[in-house]
Short mmCIF file of C-alpha atoms in Angstrom, two decimals:
data_model
loop_
_atom_site.label_atom_id
_atom_site.label_comp_id
_atom_site.label_asym_id
_atom_site.label_seq_id
_atom_site.Cartn_x
_atom_site.Cartn_y
_atom_site.Cartn_z
CA MET A 1 103.86 110.31 155.14
CA ARG A 2 100.59 108.64 154.21
CA ALA A 3 101.96 107.72 150.80
CA TYR A 4 104.96 106.04 152.42
CA GLU A 5 102.57 104.10 154.66
CA LEU A 6 100.71 102.98 151.53
CA VAL A 7 103.93 101.56 150.15
CA GLN A 8 104.85 99.76 153.38
CA ILE A 9 101.39 98.38 154.20
CA ASN A 10 100.63 97.27 150.66
CA MET A 11 103.95 95.55 150.14
CA LYS A 12 104.09 93.70 153.46
CA LEU A 13 100.55 92.93 154.57
CA PHE A 14 98.61 92.71 151.33
CA SER A 15 101.19 91.42 148.86
CA HIS A 16 98.74 89.28 146.84
CA ALA A 17 96.10 92.02 146.63
CA TYR A 18 98.86 94.49 145.79
CA SER A 19 99.97 92.44 142.80
CA VAL A 20 96.36 92.11 141.61
CA PHE A 21 95.52 95.82 141.85
CA CYS A 22 98.79 97.28 140.51
CA PRO A 23 97.54 97.56 136.89
CA TRP A 24 94.52 99.47 138.19
CA LEU A 25 96.81 101.78 140.15
CA MET A 26 98.74 102.53 136.96
CA ILE A 27 95.52 103.38 135.10
CA LEU A 28 94.24 105.50 137.99
CA GLY A 29 97.56 107.34 138.26
CA SER A 30 97.59 108.09 134.53
CA ILE A 31 94.03 109.42 134.57
CA GLN A 32 94.72 111.48 137.69
CA MET A 33 97.88 112.93 136.16
CA THR A 34 96.13 113.95 132.95
CA TYR A 35 93.09 115.44 134.68
CA ALA A 36 95.01 117.35 137.35
CA ASP A 37 97.47 118.77 134.81
CA SER A 38 94.74 119.94 132.47
CA THR A 39 92.69 121.56 135.25
CA SER A 40 95.76 123.16 136.83
CA PHE A 41 96.41 125.31 133.79
CA GLY A 42 92.83 126.59 133.82
CA GLN A 43 93.02 127.95 137.37
CA HIS A 44 93.54 131.65 137.93
CA ASN A 45 93.77 131.39 141.71
CA PHE A 46 97.39 130.91 142.73
CA LYS A 47 96.68 128.52 145.61
CA LYS A 48 94.28 126.41 143.54
CA ARG A 49 96.88 126.08 140.81
CA ILE A 50 99.42 124.87 143.36
CA ALA A 51 96.87 122.44 144.82
CA TYR A 52 96.07 120.89 141.43
CA SER A 53 99.75 120.62 140.58
CA SER A 54 100.25 118.91 143.95
CA ILE A 55 97.58 116.36 143.04
CA SER A 56 99.35 115.80 139.74
CA HIS A 57 102.62 115.32 141.60
CA MET A 58 100.98 112.66 143.78
CA SER A 59 99.93 110.79 140.64
CA PHE A 60 103.62 110.14 139.92
CA ILE A 61 103.78 108.55 143.36
CA ILE A 62 100.79 106.35 142.53
CA LEU A 63 102.47 105.30 139.27
CA GLY A 64 105.63 104.39 141.19
CA ILE A 65 103.64 102.36 143.71
CA GLY A 66 101.92 100.52 140.88
CA SER A 67 105.14 99.71 139.04
CA ILE A 68 106.09 96.76 141.31
CA SER A 69 109.80 97.30 140.68
CA ASP A 70 112.63 98.28 142.98
CA ILE A 71 113.50 101.30 140.88
CA GLY A 72 109.86 102.41 140.86
CA LEU A 73 109.55 102.13 144.62
CA ASN A 74 112.85 103.94 145.20
CA GLY A 75 111.64 106.70 142.90
CA THR A 76 108.36 106.78 144.80
CA VAL A 77 110.12 107.39 148.10
CA LEU A 78 112.22 110.13 146.47
CA GLN A 79 109.06 111.73 145.03
CA ILE A 80 107.36 111.60 148.44
CA ILE A 81 110.26 113.48 150.03
CA SER A 82 110.53 116.05 147.24
CA HIS A 83 106.75 116.55 147.21
CA GLY A 84 106.87 117.40 150.90
CA PHE A 85 109.53 120.06 150.43
CA ILE A 86 108.22 121.52 147.18
CA GLY A 87 104.56 121.56 148.22
CA ALA A 88 105.25 123.19 151.57
CA THR A 89 107.51 125.79 150.00
CA LEU A 90 105.06 126.68 147.23
CA PHE A 91 102.15 127.10 149.65
CA PHE A 92 104.41 129.19 151.90
CA LEU A 93 105.32 131.38 148.95
CA ALA A 94 101.68 131.72 147.94
CA GLY A 95 100.79 132.88 151.45
CA THR A 96 103.75 135.24 151.57
CA SER A 97 102.82 136.68 148.18
CA TYR A 98 99.26 137.23 149.37
CA ASP A 99 100.47 138.99 152.54
CA LYS A 100 102.81 141.21 150.55
CA LEU A 101 100.66 142.03 147.51
CA ARG A 102 97.09 141.25 148.66
CA PHE A 103 96.42 139.53 145.36
CA LEU A 104 95.45 135.89 145.08
CA TYR A 105 94.59 135.71 141.39
CA LEU A 106 97.36 135.47 138.83
CA ASP A 107 95.67 137.95 136.49
CA GLU A 108 95.78 140.68 139.14
CA MET A 109 99.45 140.27 140.02
CA ASP A 110 100.91 141.78 136.83
CA GLY A 111 104.32 140.41 137.64
CA ILE A 112 105.54 139.95 141.16
CA GLY A 113 109.22 140.61 140.44
CA PRO A 114 109.42 144.39 140.87
CA ASN A 115 107.37 144.40 144.08
CA ALA A 116 108.95 141.48 145.91
CA LYS A 117 112.38 140.62 144.54
CA ASN A 118 113.40 138.18 147.30
CA ILE A 119 110.17 136.22 147.01
CA GLN A 120 110.61 136.04 143.24
CA ASP A 121 114.13 134.63 143.60
CA LEU A 122 112.90 131.94 145.98
CA LYS A 123 110.02 131.04 143.66
CA PHE A 124 112.42 130.71 140.75
CA LEU A 125 114.59 128.29 142.71
CA ARG A 126 111.61 126.18 143.80
CA PHE A 127 110.02 126.04 140.35
CA LYS A 128 113.41 125.13 138.93
CA SER A 129 113.60 122.11 141.22
#
């Protein structure tokens, strides 16, 4: 909800400053997206990988805030909602996987499908979205 507050406060209260800093938001969002994506793939801890991918997902929200267009802001609100659902579900699945398998590192899991079929089906649906 903080990202939605950023959109509302910036657009209504600080409209001149918002228009001045929007190019910087676009640059910051692009750098954040590139850095978080590249560090996410290097993580072997399941929860850290989800956290870095969540940061990368928030960079799309920053790009939408910096776009100063109606379509960009509508997409930002949609991304905020989907980030809430997807992030909460992925962290829930990471915790459930840890409780079931007692492994937190992806190298140790050796495939979660045979051990927890229902969890694997739910993960597939969430990663697909």
